[in-house]
């Protein structure tokens, strides 16, 4: 098979996480090859993955958007979508805090509306 990578990928053994459907669906994976632009991952079972997903490797402090490039029954290749763009890299804990804050905000807005309706 022709290797079309622009950067050499280091052989690694990291734990990773894939998130999709607005980060409501998650799947753990093993990262086997890693570079600044992409990764080769191993996935248990034959999970269906979308073309675009959130990819997190806590050991590397990486959380970014990734695009599925190729897929076999147990492995997949990812390319990071513009890893140097500030808007593409969002730490997973920040995204979780933002989602929690938005839920709290909706609850408070609802409570304000209830109080206004009483008076």
Backbone as JSON Lines, residues from 0, in Angstrom:
{"i":0,"aa":"X","n":[0.84,-1.17,0.0],"ca":[0.0,0.0,0.0],"c":[0.89,1.24,0.0]}
{"i":1,"aa":"X","n":[0.5,2.23,-0.75],"ca":[1.24,3.48,-0.87],"c":[1.1,4.32,0.39]}
{"i":2,"aa":"X","n":[2.2,4.77,0.96],"ca":[2.16,5.63,2.14],"c":[2.18,7.07,1.67]}
{"i":3,"aa":"X","n":[1.06,7.78,1.84],"ca":[0.93,9.15,1.35],"c":[1.07,10.18,2.45]}
{"i":4,"aa":"X","n":[1.51,9.78,3.63],"ca":[1.65,10.71,4.74],"c":[2.74,11.73,4.46]}
{"i":5,"aa":"X","n":[2.49,12.94,4.94],"ca":[3.51,13.99,4.8],"c":[4.45,14.0,5.98]}
{"i":6,"aa":"X","n":[4.0,13.52,7.12],"ca":[4.82,13.45,8.33],"c":[4.92,12.02,8.81]}
{"i":7,"aa":"X","n":[6.05,11.67,9.38],"ca":[6.26,10.35,9.96],"c":[5.4,10.22,11.21]}
{"i":8,"aa":"X","n":[4.77,9.08,11.39],"ca":[3.97,8.83,12.59],"c":[4.77,7.96,13.55]}
{"i":9,"aa":"X","n":[4.8,8.39,14.8],"ca":[5.49,7.63,15.84],"c":[4.6,6.48,16.31]}
{"i":10,"aa":"X","n":[5.22,5.34,16.55],"ca":[4.48,4.21,17.1],"c":[4.29,4.46,18.59]}
{"i":11,"aa":"X","n":[3.04,4.41,19.02],"ca":[2.71,4.71,20.41],"c":[1.67,3.71,20.9]}
{"i":12,"aa":"X","n":[1.37,3.78,22.18],"ca":[0.3,2.99,22.77],"c":[-0.39,3.88,23.78]}
{"i":13,"aa":"X","n":[-1.33,4.7,23.3],"ca":[-2.07,5.64,24.13],"c":[-3.54,5.24,24.16]}
{"i":14,"aa":"X","n":[-4.19,5.62,25.24],"ca":[-5.64,5.48,25.3],"c":[-6.26,6.72,24.69]}
{"i":15,"aa":"X","n":[-7.31,6.55,23.94],"ca":[-7.98,7.67,23.29],"c":[-9.48,7.57,23.44]}
{"i":16,"aa":"X","n":[-10.15,8.65,23.09],"ca":[-11.61,8.67,23.14],"c":[-12.14,9.38,21.91]}
{"i":17,"aa":"X","n":[-13.15,8.77,21.3],"ca":[-13.84,9.36,20.16],"c":[-15.21,9.8,20.64]}
{"i":18,"aa":"X","n":[-15.63,10.99,20.25],"ca":[-16.95,11.49,20.63],"c":[-17.65,12.01,19.38]}
{"i":19,"aa":"X","n":[-18.95,11.75,19.31],"ca":[-19.73,12.22,18.18],"c":[-21.17,12.39,18.62]}
{"i":20,"aa":"X","n":[-22.04,12.79,17.72],"ca":[-23.45,13.1,18.06],"c":[-23.52,14.18,19.14]}
{"i":21,"aa":"X","n":[-22.79,15.27,18.92],"ca":[-22.78,16.35,19.9],"c":[-22.13,15.94,21.2]}
{"i":22,"aa":"X","n":[-21.17,15.05,21.13],"ca":[-20.45,14.51,22.28],"c":[-21.34,13.71,23.23]}
{"i":23,"aa":"X","n":[-22.48,13.23,22.72],"ca":[-23.33,12.37,23.54],"c":[-22.96,10.9,23.39]}
{"i":24,"aa":"X","n":[-22.31,10.55,22.29],"ca":[-21.84,9.18,22.07],"c":[-20.33,9.17,22.15]}
{"i":25,"aa":"X","n":[-19.78,8.27,22.95],"ca":[-18.33,8.17,23.07],"c":[-17.89,6.73,22.87]}
{"i":26,"aa":"X","n":[-16.65,6.58,22.46],"ca":[-16.08,5.27,22.19],"c":[-14.6,5.33,22.54]}
{"i":27,"aa":"X","n":[-14.12,4.39,23.33],"ca":[-12.69,4.37,23.65],"c":[-11.95,3.66,22.53]}
{"i":28,"aa":"X","n":[-10.69,4.03,22.39],"ca":[-9.86,3.43,21.35],"c":[-8.42,3.38,21.85]}
{"i":29,"aa":"X","n":[-7.59,2.7,21.1],"ca":[-6.16,2.66,21.36],"c":[-5.47,3.36,20.2]}
{"i":30,"aa":"X","n":[-4.63,4.32,20.52],"ca":[-3.88,5.05,19.5],"c":[-2.58,4.29,19.28]}
{"i":31,"aa":"X","n":[-2.34,3.88,18.04],"ca":[-1.16,3.08,17.72],"c":[-0.07,3.87,17.01]}
{"i":32,"aa":"X","n":[-0.44,4.76,16.12],"ca":[0.51,5.64,15.44],"c":[0.01,7.05,15.63]}
{"i":33,"aa":"X","n":[0.94,7.99,15.79],"ca":[0.53,9.36,16.11],"c":[1.5,10.35,15.49]}
{"i":34,"aa":"X","n":[0.95,11.42,14.9],"ca":[1.76,12.53,14.41],"c":[1.0,13.81,14.68]}
{"i":35,"aa":"X","n":[1.55,14.93,14.3],"ca":[0.89,16.22,14.52],"c":[-0.35,16.37,13.64]}
{"i":36,"aa":"X","n":[-0.46,15.56,12.6],"ca":[-1.59,15.7,11.67],"c":[-2.58,14.55,11.67]}
{"i":37,"aa":"X","n":[-2.24,13.43,12.31],"ca":[-3.16,12.32,12.26],"c":[-2.77,11.18,13.17]}
{"i":38,"aa":"X","n":[-3.6,10.14,13.16],"ca":[-3.36,8.99,14.03],"c":[-4.0,7.75,13.43]}
{"i":39,"aa":"X","n":[-3.43,6.61,13.8],"ca":[-4.03,5.31,13.49],"c":[-4.57,4.79,14.81]}
{"i":40,"aa":"X","n":[-5.84,4.38,14.82],"ca":[-6.45,3.92,16.05],"c":[-6.98,2.52,15.89]}
{"i":41,"aa":"X","n":[-7.09,1.81,17.02],"ca":[-7.71,0.49,17.05],"c":[-9.03,0.62,17.81]}
{"i":42,"aa":"X","n":[-10.07,-0.01,17.28],"ca":[-11.4,0.07,17.86],"c":[-11.9,-1.35,18.08]}
{"i":43,"aa":"X","n":[-12.5,-1.6,19.25],"ca":[-13.11,-2.91,19.5],"c":[-14.43,-3.01,18.79]}
{"i":44,"aa":"X","n":[-14.7,-4.15,18.23],"ca":[-15.98,-4.37,17.55],"c":[-16.06,-3.63,16.24]}
{"i":45,"aa":"X","n":[-17.23,-3.62,15.69],"ca":[-17.42,-2.96,14.39],"c":[-18.32,-1.74,14.56]}
{"i":46,"aa":"X","n":[-17.92,-0.84,15.42],"ca":[-18.7,0.37,15.67],"c":[-18.79,1.22,14.41]}
{"i":47,"aa":"X","n":[-19.95,1.81,14.22],"ca":[-20.15,2.71,13.09],"c":[-19.68,4.09,13.52]}
{"i":48,"aa":"X","n":[-18.78,4.65,12.73],"ca":[-18.24,5.97,13.05],"c":[-18.64,6.97,11.98]}
{"i":49,"aa":"X","n":[-18.95,8.2,12.38],"ca":[-19.24,9.23,11.39],"c":[-17.94,9.72,10.75]}
{"i":50,"aa":"X","n":[-18.06,10.5,9.68],"ca":[-16.88,11.02,9.01],"c":[-16.11,12.03,9.85]}
{"i":51,"aa":"X","n":[-16.84,12.82,10.66],"ca":[-16.19,13.82,11.51],"c":[-16.5,13.52,12.97]}
{"i":52,"aa":"X","n":[-15.49,13.6,13.81],"ca":[-15.67,13.32,15.22],"c":[-14.67,14.08,16.07]}
{"i":53,"aa":"X","n":[-14.92,14.11,17.36],"ca":[-14.01,14.72,18.31],"c":[-13.06,13.64,18.8]}
{"i":54,"aa":"X","n":[-11.77,13.95,18.84],"ca":[-10.75,12.98,19.2],"c":[-9.97,13.52,20.39]}
{"i":55,"aa":"X","n":[-9.83,12.71,21.43],"ca":[-9.14,13.14,22.64],"c":[-8.1,12.11,23.04]}
{"i":56,"aa":"X","n":[-6.9,12.6,23.34],"ca":[-5.84,11.78,23.92],"c":[-5.36,12.54,25.14]}
{"i":57,"aa":"X","n":[-5.82,12.12,26.31],"ca":[-5.49,12.85,27.53],"c":[-4.0,12.87,27.8]}
{"i":58,"aa":"X","n":[-3.31,11.79,27.53],"ca":[-1.87,11.71,27.79],"c":[-1.09,12.78,27.03]}
{"i":59,"aa":"X","n":[-1.57,13.13,25.84],"ca":[-0.91,14.16,25.03],"c":[-1.54,15.54,25.25]}
{"i":60,"aa":"X","n":[-2.62,15.62,26.01],"ca":[-3.31,16.89,26.21],"c":[-3.97,17.37,24.93]}
{"i":61,"aa":"X","n":[-4.41,16.44,24.1],"ca":[-4.97,16.77,22.79],"c":[-6.47,16.53,22.78]}
{"i":62,"aa":"X","n":[-7.19,17.51,22.29],"ca":[-8.62,17.37,22.03],"c":[-8.9,18.2,20.79]}
{"i":63,"aa":"X","n":[-9.26,17.53,19.7],"ca":[-9.46,18.26,18.45],"c":[-10.5,17.54,17.58]}
{"i":64,"aa":"X","n":[-10.87,18.2,16.54],"ca":[-11.76,17.59,15.54],"c":[-10.91,16.73,14.62]}
{"i":65,"aa":"X","n":[-11.47,15.6,14.21],"ca":[-10.75,14.71,13.31],"c":[-11.71,14.21,12.23]}
{"i":66,"aa":"X","n":[-11.11,13.83,11.12],"ca":[-11.88,13.3,10.0],"c":[-11.41,11.87,9.73]}
{"i":67,"aa":"X","n":[-12.37,10.97,9.56],"ca":[-12.08,9.58,9.27],"c":[-11.59,9.48,7.82]}
{"i":68,"aa":"X","n":[-10.39,8.92,7.63],"ca":[-9.8,8.82,6.29],"c":[-9.97,7.42,5.72]}
{"i":69,"aa":"X","n":[-9.74,6.41,6.54],"ca":[-9.9,5.02,6.12],"c":[-10.38,4.2,7.3]}
{"i":70,"aa":"X","n":[-10.92,3.03,6.98],"ca":[-11.48,2.19,8.05],"c":[-11.38,0.73,7.66]}
{"i":71,"aa":"X","n":[-10.97,-0.1,8.59],"ca":[-11.04,-1.55,8.46],"c":[-11.86,-2.04,9.65]}
{"i":72,"aa":"X","n":[-12.16,-3.33,9.75],"ca":[-13.02,-3.77,10.87],"c":[-12.49,-3.42,12.26]}
{"i":73,"aa":"X","n":[-11.17,-3.42,12.45],"ca":[-10.63,-3.17,13.79],"c":[-9.78,-1.91,13.9]}
{"i":74,"aa":"X","n":[-9.53,-1.24,12.79],"ca":[-8.65,-0.06,12.8],"c":[-9.26,1.06,11.98]}
{"i":75,"aa":"X","n":[-8.71,2.26,12.2],"ca":[-9.15,3.42,11.42],"c":[-8.01,4.43,11.38]}
{"i":76,"aa":"X","n":[-8.03,5.24,10.35],"ca":[-7.05,6.31,10.22],"c":[-7.76,7.65,10.32]}
{"i":77,"aa":"X","n":[-7.2,8.52,11.14],"ca":[-7.77,9.85,11.34],"c":[-6.8,10.92,10.88]}
{"i":78,"aa":"X","n":[-7.34,11.99,10.36],"ca":[-6.53,13.17,10.08],"c":[-7.16,14.29,10.9]}
{"i":79,"aa":"X","n":[-6.3,15.05,11.58],"ca":[-6.8,16.15,12.41],"c":[-7.14,17.31,11.5]}
{"i":80,"aa":"X","n":[-8.3,17.91,11.7],"ca":[-8.73,19.01,10.85],"c":[-8.09,20.29,11.35]}
{"i":81,"aa":"X","n":[-7.15,20.79,10.6],"ca":[-6.42,22.02,10.89],"c":[-6.01,22.09,12.36]}
{"i":82,"aa":"X","n":[-5.03,21.28,12.77],"ca":[-4.67,21.21,14.17],"c":[-4.1,22.51,14.74]}
{"i":83,"aa":"X","n":[-3.72,23.44,13.88],"ca":[-3.14,24.69,14.37],"c":[-4.16,25.81,14.5]}
{"i":84,"aa":"X","n":[-5.39,25.58,14.07],"ca":[-6.42,26.6,14.19],"c":[-6.94,26.62,15.62]}
{"i":85,"aa":"X","n":[-7.03,27.79,16.2],"ca":[-7.45,27.92,17.59],"c":[-8.88,27.44,17.8]}
{"i":86,"aa":"X","n":[-9.74,27.61,16.8],"ca":[-11.13,27.2,16.98],"c":[-11.33,25.7,16.82]}
{"i":87,"aa":"X","n":[-10.35,24.97,16.29],"ca":[-10.5,23.53,16.11],"c":[-10.11,22.76,17.37]}
{"i":88,"aa":"X","n":[-9.28,23.34,18.22],"ca":[-8.81,22.64,19.4],"c":[-9.58,23.14,20.62]}
{"i":89,"aa":"X","n":[-10.37,22.26,21.18],"ca":[-11.14,22.58,22.38],"c":[-10.89,21.47,23.38]}
{"i":90,"aa":"X","n":[-10.27,21.79,24.51],"ca":[-10.08,20.74,25.5],"c":[-11.41,20.15,25.94]}
{"i":91,"aa":"X","n":[-11.46,18.85,26.11],"ca":[-12.7,18.16,26.42],"c":[-13.3,18.65,27.73]}
{"i":92,"aa":"X","n":[-12.46,18.93,28.73],"ca":[-13.02,19.41,29.99],"c":[-13.67,20.78,29.83]}
{"i":93,"aa":"X","n":[-13.16,21.61,28.93],"ca":[-13.79,22.92,28.66],"c":[-15.15,22.71,28.01]}
{"i":94,"aa":"X","n":[-15.21,21.79,27.06],"ca":[-16.49,21.52,26.39],"c":[-17.52,21.0,27.38]}
{"i":95,"aa":"X","n":[-17.09,20.14,28.3],"ca":[-18.02,19.62,29.31],"c":[-18.48,20.73,30.26]}
{"i":96,"aa":"X","n":[-17.56,21.61,30.66],"ca":[-17.93,22.73,31.53],"c":[-18.89,23.68,30.82]}
{"i":97,"aa":"X","n":[-18.65,23.92,29.53],"ca":[-19.54,24.78,28.76],"c":[-20.94,24.18,28.68]}
{"i":98,"aa":"X","n":[-21.01,22.88,28.41],"ca":[-22.32,22.22,28.33],"c":[-23.05,22.29,29.67]}
{"i":99,"aa":"X","n":[-22.32,22.09,30.77],"ca":[-22.94,22.18,32.1],"c":[-23.41,23.6,32.38]}
{"i":100,"aa":"X","n":[-22.61,24.59,31.99],"ca":[-23.01,25.98,32.19],"c":[-24.24,26.34,31.38]}
{"i":101,"aa":"X","n":[-24.32,25.83,30.16],"ca":[-25.49,26.09,29.32],"c":[-26.74,25.46,29.92]}
{"i":102,"aa":"X","n":[-26.63,24.24,30.49],"ca":[-27.77,23.62,31.15],"c":[-28.22,24.45,32.35]}
{"i":103,"aa":"X","n":[-27.26,24.9,33.16],"ca":[-27.58,25.74,34.32],"c":[-28.24,27.04,33.88]}
{"i":104,"aa":"X","n":[-27.73,27.62,32.82],"ca":[-28.28,28.87,32.31],"c":[-29.74,28.67,31.87]}
{"i":105,"aa":"X","n":[-30.03,27.57,31.18],"ca":[-31.41,27.29,30.75],"c":[-32.34,27.11,31.95]}
{"i":106,"aa":"X","n":[-31.85,26.41,32.99],"ca":[-32.66,26.24,34.2],"c":[-32.95,27.58,34.88]}
{"i":107,"aa":"X","n":[-31.93,28.43,34.97],"ca":[-32.12,29.74,35.59],"c":[-33.06,30.62,34.78]}
{"i":108,"aa":"X","n":[-32.93,30.58,33.45],"ca":[-33.83,31.36,32.59],"c":[-35.27,30.89,32.78]}
{"i":109,"aa":"X","n":[-35.45,29.6,32.88],"ca":[-36.79,29.05,33.1],"c":[-37.34,29.51,34.45]}
{"i":110,"aa":"X","n":[-36.51,29.5,35.46],"ca":[-36.95,29.94,36.8],"c":[-37.3,31.42,36.79]}
{"i":111,"aa":"X","n":[-36.54,32.24,36.09],"ca":[-36.83,33.67,35.98],"c":[-38.19,33.88,35.33]}
{"i":112,"aa":"X","n":[-38.45,33.12,34.26],"ca":[-39.75,33.22,33.58],"c":[-40.89,32.82,34.5]}
{"i":113,"aa":"X","n":[-40.68,31.78,35.31],"ca":[-41.71,31.38,36.27],"c":[-41.99,32.47,37.29]}
{"i":114,"aa":"X","n":[-40.92,33.09,37.8],"ca":[-41.1,34.18,38.77],"c":[-41.78,35.39,38.17]}
{"i":115,"aa":"X","n":[-41.46,35.72,36.93],"ca":[-42.1,36.85,36.25],"c":[-43.58,36.58,36.06]}
{"i":116,"aa":"X","n":[-43.93,35.34,35.76],"ca":[-45.35,35.0,35.53],"c":[-46.17,35.1,36.82]}
{"i":117,"aa":"X","n":[-45.51,34.91,37.95],"ca":[-46.21,35.01,39.25],"c":[-46.55,36.45,39.61]}
{"i":118,"aa":"X","n":[-45.8,37.4,39.16],"ca":[-46.0,38.82,39.56],"c":[-46.59,39.6,38.46]}
